[in-house]
Structure formats: C-alpha cells, structure tokens
Coordinates of C-alpha atoms in Angstrom, one line a residue:
X275 CA 104.2 89.3 73.2
X276 CA 106.4 86.6 72.6
X277 CA 107.3 86.0 76.1
X278 CA 104.2 84.4 77.8
X279 CA 105.5 83.5 81.3
X280 CA 108.1 84.6 83.2
X281 CA 108.5 83.2 86.9
X282 CA 110.9 82.2 90.1
X283 CA 110.3 79.4 92.5
X284 CA 112.5 78.2 95.4
X285 CA 112.5 74.7 96.7
X286 CA 111.8 75.0 100.6
X287 CA 114.1 72.9 102.9
X288 CA 111.8 72.6 106.0
X289 CA 108.0 72.7 106.9
X290 CA 108.3 75.8 107.7
X291 CA 109.6 77.2 104.6
X292 CA 112.2 79.1 106.3
X293 CA 116.2 79.3 105.5
X294 CA 118.8 80.1 107.7
X295 CA 122.6 80.5 107.5
X296 CA 124.3 77.8 105.6
X297 CA 121.7 76.4 103.6
X298 CA 121.1 75.4 100.4
X299 CA 118.9 77.8 98.5
X300 CA 117.9 75.8 95.2
X301 CA 114.7 76.6 92.5
X302 CA 114.0 76.9 88.9
X303 CA 113.2 79.9 86.7
X304 CA 110.3 78.9 84.2
X305 CA 110.2 81.0 81.0
X306 CA 107.4 80.3 78.3
X307 CA 107.8 82.0 74.7
X308 CA 105.8 81.4 71.8
X309 CA 108.6 81.5 69.7
X310 CA 112.6 81.4 69.8
X311 CA 114.2 84.6 71.1
X312 CA 117.3 86.1 71.1
X313 CA 118.8 86.5 74.7
X314 CA 121.8 89.0 75.7
X315 CA 121.9 87.9 79.1
X316 CA 119.9 85.9 81.5
X317 CA 120.3 85.5 85.1
X318 CA 119.7 85.0 88.7
X319 CA 120.4 87.0 91.8
X320 CA 119.9 86.2 95.5
X321 CA 120.6 89.1 98.0
X322 CA 119.9 89.6 101.8
X323 CA 120.1 93.4 103.0
X324 CA 118.9 96.1 105.4
X325 CA 117.3 99.3 104.7
X326 CA 116.4 102.2 106.6
X327 CA 114.5 105.0 105.4
X328 CA 112.6 108.0 106.4
X329 CA 111.8 111.7 106.1
X330 CA 112.0 115.0 108.5
X331 CA 110.8 118.2 107.7
X332 CA 113.8 121.2 108.5
X333 CA 111.9 124.5 108.1
X334 CA 111.0 124.6 104.4
X335 CA 113.1 121.4 103.2
X336 CA 112.1 117.9 103.6
X337 CA 115.4 115.7 104.9
X338 CA 115.8 112.1 104.0
X339 CA 117.7 109.6 106.1
X340 CA 118.8 106.6 104.6
X341 CA 121.0 103.6 105.0
X342 CA 121.4 100.1 103.8
X343 CA 123.5 97.2 104.8
X344 CA 124.1 94.4 102.2
X345 CA 124.5 90.9 103.9
X346 CA 125.3 88.9 101.0
X347 CA 124.9 89.1 96.9
X348 CA 125.2 86.3 94.5
X349 CA 124.7 86.0 90.8
X350 CA 124.0 83.0 88.7
X351 CA 124.1 83.9 84.9
X352 CA 122.1 81.3 82.8
X353 CA 122.8 82.4 79.5
X354 CA 125.1 85.0 77.9
X355 CA 125.8 85.9 74.6
X356 CA 129.8 85.6 73.7
X357 CA 130.0 89.0 72.2
X358 CA 128.2 90.9 75.1
X359 CA 125.5 92.4 73.0
X360 CA 124.7 90.9 69.7
X361 CA 122.3 88.5 71.1
X362 CA 123.9 85.3 69.8
X363 CA 122.2 83.1 72.8
X364 CA 119.0 81.6 71.4
X365 CA 115.9 80.2 73.9
X366 CA 113.7 78.0 72.0
X367 CA 109.9 78.1 71.9
X368 CA 107.8 76.6 74.8
X369 CA 108.2 76.0 78.3
X370 CA 111.8 76.4 79.2
X371 CA 113.2 75.5 83.0
X372 CA 116.5 76.7 84.5
X373 CA 117.7 75.4 87.7
X374 CA 120.0 77.2 90.1
X375 CA 121.5 76.9 93.6
X376 CA 123.2 79.5 95.7
X377 CA 124.5 78.4 99.2
X378 CA 123.6 81.4 102.3
X379 CA 126.7 82.4 104.1
X380 CA 127.0 80.7 107.5
X381 CA 127.3 84.0 109.4
X382 CA 125.2 85.8 112.2
X383 CA 122.5 87.8 109.9
X384 CA 119.0 88.7 111.4
X385 CA 115.6 87.5 110.5
X386 CA 113.5 88.9 107.9
X387 CA 111.4 91.8 109.5
X388 CA 109.4 94.7 108.0
X389 CA 108.9 97.6 110.3
X390 CA 107.4 101.3 110.0
X391 CA 110.6 102.7 108.8
X392 CA 112.9 100.0 107.7
X393 CA 113.2 96.3 106.5
X394 CA 115.1 93.2 106.4
X395 CA 114.7 91.2 103.4
X396 CA 115.9 88.3 101.7
X397 CA 114.9 87.9 97.9
X398 CA 115.9 86.2 94.6
X399 CA 115.5 88.3 91.2
X400 CA 115.9 86.6 87.3
X401 CA 116.4 89.1 84.4
X402 CA 116.2 88.3 81.1
X403 CA 117.6 90.7 78.7
X404 CA 116.8 90.8 75.0
X405 CA 117.8 94.3 74.3
X406 CA 118.5 97.5 75.8
X407 CA 114.9 98.5 75.5
X408 CA 113.4 94.9 76.4
X409 CA 114.3 93.4 79.9
X410 CA 112.1 91.1 81.6
X411 CA 112.5 91.1 85.5
X412 CA 111.1 88.8 88.2
X413 CA 111.6 88.8 92.2
X414 CA 110.2 86.8 94.9
X415 CA 111.0 87.2 98.7
X416 CA 111.9 84.0 100.7
X417 CA 111.6 84.3 104.5
X418 CA 115.3 83.8 106.5
X419 CA 115.4 82.8 109.9
X420 CA 118.6 83.8 112.4
X421 CA 120.5 80.9 114.2
X422 CA 121.2 82.9 117.1
X423 CA 119.2 81.9 119.8
X424 CA 119.3 85.0 121.7
X425 CA 119.5 87.7 118.6
X426 CA 118.8 90.5 121.7
X427 CA 121.9 89.7 123.9
X428 CA 125.2 89.2 122.0
X429 CA 127.3 91.6 124.7
X430 CA 125.2 90.8 127.7
X431 CA 124.6 87.3 129.8
X432 CA 122.3 89.0 132.4
X433 CA 119.1 89.3 130.1
X434 CA 119.4 85.9 129.3
X435 CA 119.9 84.7 132.8
X436 CA 116.6 86.6 134.0
X437 CA 114.4 85.6 130.8
X438 CA 112.6 82.9 133.4
X439 CA 112.5 84.9 136.6
X440 CA 109.6 87.0 138.0
X441 CA 109.5 90.7 137.6
X442 CA 108.5 93.1 140.3
X443 CA 108.4 96.8 140.4
X444 CA 106.5 99.6 142.6
X445 CA 105.6 103.1 141.9
X446 CA 104.0 105.8 144.8
X447 CA 102.2 108.6 143.3
X448 CA 100.7 111.4 145.4
X449 CA 97.4 113.4 144.6
X450 CA 96.7 116.2 146.9
X451 CA 96.9 114.8 150.4
X452 CA 96.8 111.0 149.7
X453 CA 98.9 108.2 147.7
X454 CA 98.7 105.7 145.6
X455 CA 100.7 102.6 145.5
X456 CA 100.7 100.3 142.5
X457 CA 103.0 96.8 142.9
X458 CA 103.2 95.0 139.6
X459 CA 104.6 91.3 138.9
X460 CA 105.0 89.2 135.7
X461 CA 105.5 85.9 135.5
X462 CA 108.8 85.9 133.9
X463 CA 110.7 88.4 131.2
X464 CA 110.8 86.2 128.2
X465 CA 108.7 83.8 126.8
X466 CA 108.3 82.3 123.0
X467 CA 105.8 83.2 120.2
X468 CA 102.2 81.7 121.1
X469 CA 102.8 81.4 124.7
X470 CA 101.2 83.4 127.7
X471 CA 102.0 84.9 130.8
X472 CA 100.2 86.4 133.8
X473 CA 100.5 89.9 135.1
X474 CA 99.2 90.6 138.5
X475 CA 98.6 94.6 139.8
X476 CA 98.0 95.6 143.2
X477 CA 96.6 99.0 143.9
X478 CA 97.0 100.6 147.4
X479 CA 94.5 103.9 146.8
X480 CA 94.9 105.9 149.8
X481 CA 93.9 109.4 147.6
X482 CA 90.7 111.3 147.4
X483 CA 90.3 110.2 143.8
X484 CA 89.4 107.0 142.0
X485 CA 91.9 105.2 140.0
X486 CA 91.7 102.5 137.1
X487 CA 94.5 100.3 135.8
X488 CA 95.1 100.0 132.5
X489 CA 97.8 96.9 130.9
X490 CA 99.5 97.5 127.7
X491 CA 102.2 95.2 125.5
X492 CA 104.3 98.0 124.2
X493 CA 106.5 97.9 121.0
X494 CA 109.2 99.9 120.3
X495 CA 111.0 100.0 116.7
X496 CA 114.0 101.6 116.5
X497 CA 115.8 102.9 113.1
X498 CA 119.3 104.5 112.8
X499 CA 120.8 105.9 109.4
X500 CA 124.3 107.3 110.4
X501 CA 124.2 109.6 113.5
X502 CA 120.4 110.0 113.3
X503 CA 117.6 107.9 115.2
X504 CA 114.0 107.5 115.0
X505 CA 111.8 105.3 117.1
X506 CA 108.2 104.2 116.5
X507 CA 106.3 102.9 119.0
X508 CA 102.5 101.1 119.2
X509 CA 100.7 100.6 122.4
X510 CA 98.4 97.3 122.4
X511 CA 95.8 97.3 125.1
X512 CA 95.4 93.7 127.0
X513 CA 93.6 94.5 130.1
X514 CA 91.6 97.0 132.2
X515 CA 90.8 96.8 135.6
X516 CA 87.8 98.3 137.6
X517 CA 88.0 101.6 139.1
X518 CA 89.7 101.2 142.6
X519 CA 87.6 104.0 144.5
X520 CA 89.4 106.4 146.9
X521 CA 90.6 104.6 150.3
X522 CA 90.5 101.2 149.0
X523 CA 92.8 98.5 147.5
X524 CA 92.2 95.9 144.5
X525 CA 94.2 93.4 143.0
X526 CA 93.9 93.0 139.3
X527 CA 95.2 89.8 137.2
X528 CA 95.2 89.5 133.4
X529 CA 97.1 87.2 131.3
X530 CA 99.0 88.4 127.9
X531 CA 98.8 86.1 125.2
X532 CA 101.7 86.6 122.2
X533 CA 100.4 86.1 119.0
X534 CA 102.3 83.7 117.0
X535 CA 102.8 85.9 114.2
X536 CA 104.7 88.6 116.4
X537 CA 108.1 89.1 115.9
X538 CA 110.8 88.2 118.4
X539 CA 112.9 90.8 119.8
X540 CA 116.2 91.4 118.1
X541 CA 119.1 93.6 118.3
X542 CA 121.7 91.9 115.8
X543 CA 121.2 94.4 113.1
X544 CA 123.2 97.9 113.0
X545 CA 120.4 99.9 111.8
X546 CA 117.4 98.7 113.5
X547 CA 116.0 96.7 116.5
X548 CA 112.8 95.8 118.3
X549 CA 112.3 95.8 121.8
X550 CA 108.9 95.0 124.0
X551 CA 107.6 96.4 127.5
X552 CA 104.6 95.5 129.6
X553 CA 103.3 98.9 130.9
X554 CA 101.0 99.4 133.5
X555 CA 99.1 102.8 134.3
X556 CA 96.7 104.4 136.3
X557 CA 94.0 106.5 134.7
X558 CA 93.4 109.2 137.0
X559 CA 90.9 112.1 136.1
X560 CA 92.5 115.3 135.7
X561 CA 96.1 114.1 136.6
X562 CA 99.1 113.1 134.4
X563 CA 99.0 109.2 134.2
X564 CA 101.8 107.4 136.3
X565 CA 103.1 104.3 134.9
X566 CA 105.4 101.4 135.1
X567 CA 107.3 99.4 132.5
X568 CA 108.8 95.8 132.8
X569 CA 111.1 94.7 130.0
X570 CA 109.9 92.0 127.9
X571 CA 111.6 89.9 125.6
X572 CA 109.7 87.8 122.8
X573 CA 111.4 84.7 121.7
X574 CA 111.4 82.7 118.4
X575 CA 108.9 79.5 118.8
X576 CA 109.4 76.2 118.3
X577 CA 106.1 75.1 116.7
X578 CA 104.3 76.0 113.9
X579 CA 101.8 78.8 114.4
X580 CA 98.6 76.5 114.4
X581 CA 100.4 74.0 116.9
X582 CA 101.1 76.6 119.3
X583 CA 99.3 76.0 122.8
X584 CA 98.9 78.7 125.4
X585 CA 101.1 78.6 128.7
X586 CA 98.7 79.5 131.5
X587 CA 99.5 80.9 134.5
X588 CA 100.4 78.6 137.6
X589 CA 100.3 81.0 140.5
X590 CA 97.9 83.9 139.4
X591 CA 94.3 83.6 139.8
X592 CA 91.7 82.5 137.7
X593 CA 90.4 85.9 135.4
X594 CA 87.2 86.8 136.9
X595 CA 83.9 86.3 134.2

C-alpha cells in the first residue's frame, strides 16, 4: 500500500493530560507514504458530544431509544484540491507532518464519561480522501474535565452547604412481636476521589430474630432520550457486620474508601446524570430486608491518583481486626 502510516497526536496542556473549556487543543497529523500521492481533501475535526441509546422490547418489536447533543464541532482543512475532485493537491513521499490547533469553547460542558447506555466524548478525527473509493480515517479521544466546581448543584445551594455536614437516619422495623431499630451516621455527604469517610450503624434488636447489617456504595446512572428514561444501578458491598442476635444491640463501624478512578457525581448533562448513595440493609431470614439510603456526592480530586492519600475517620472507632 502507498500509505504506510496515518496517525493523529495532540499536545498535553497539563500533567494530568486533561482539557477544559477555553484550552487550546493543538497537535499534528503524521502521514507516511511510499511515493507521491494525489489528495482530494485532507482535514482534521474536533468534536464534543453526548449520546444515549438503549433498546426495549415491546411485544414482538424492539424499540430503540436514542438522543444526542453536540457541544462543539470544528473543522480544519489541511489540503483540498481547487476543483473539488480532480486530485490536484500533491503529498510528497516519506514522512509528512501537519500541525493543527483549535480553541475549545469557554462554556459549561460535562466531563468525559462512559456509562451503561450513553457516553460523553471529546474526540479528534483526521480524514484523508484520495478518491471516492479511497478514504483514510484515524481517530483519538482526549479526556475533558468540566470547569464547574459543583456540576451536580447548578440550581441548589443546599447541597453545597451540606457537603461537609454529618448525616443521620433512623429506621424502625417490626418482626412479629418485636422491633428492630437501625441508626446510621456518616461523617459527611461530600468527599473527593481517593478520600474515605466513616459510616456507623447502631442496631437495637428487640425482635426474636437475628439480623445482619450490610453496607453498600450504590451507583445510579440515569439516561434520558426525549420522553423516555432508563436507570442502571450498581451496588458495591464495602462492609458486613456480625450477626446481631435477638434481644441485643451492636454498633458497626466501617470506612468507605472512594477509588481515585470513580467518576464524580454530575447533573450538568441534559441526557444523563450520575448519582451515589450509601445503602445500609439488615439481612433478616425470610423477611424483606429493610434499608436506609444516605446521599453521597463524589467530588473531583485535586491530586493525581497515585498521590491520593486516604482520609481516615477522627471520630469513629478503629475498625476491629
């Protein structure tokens, strides 16, 4: 083949390799050919978009729900023949390097994200057209980070105020002639990637059954396509307490560590959002498990993942063992 190599590279603007609104996105396209070639059109595109798609079964018919939104789209023409099709532009043999540069719009846009039924992507594409039958393409995505400090609270200051506050919840359940009271406390509602918080569960078991508390980190992805909505959830177990016998009480303390790679909470996309909860359940034999859910907001971390240091609880007891 005449075209030996066709690649697309971009220049990093920071150590993390991320881009944000207002940044300059520059780079180069590298083309290596074994001999001189004729070119109809050679261009680079920059695009930011969100797209959701899923299917539902309606009797014998499969219904597809989809939607998309474009945040920006730019084209930079490197070569184009003057007569639009005669291949009058010539690319010489060997290694050819073509620079390009775009300015990302300085507007509120969500961070890059890939979920169960949708994604927010920012990409660069290069296309070299020699003829209608001979088109070469290459693509690369670049990580995008929103400038919004709180991409989950554009319309509510209450959430922001409550990020550092302790959270409490109580649930009372009845089993036969007895009752079980569960009190749950978490250190705060918001924390950054790589940080940790303590969660305390007080169980007062006045029933004739034994109960076992379990603690989960719950992820909730919501996708919207016009008037339709689909939700995908994922529960991650991070702690199980010892069984609390009948007519007894017990306090369980666990530390929830947020992985540095876990995506922050966001609401600033009209087609998808990402939320988290702390869920505590009581595993009771032969009975529907009661549960308590506390909101959890995961914030963008300031440090690179390998520099993250876990924040340990000050006011909770040290974990047993």
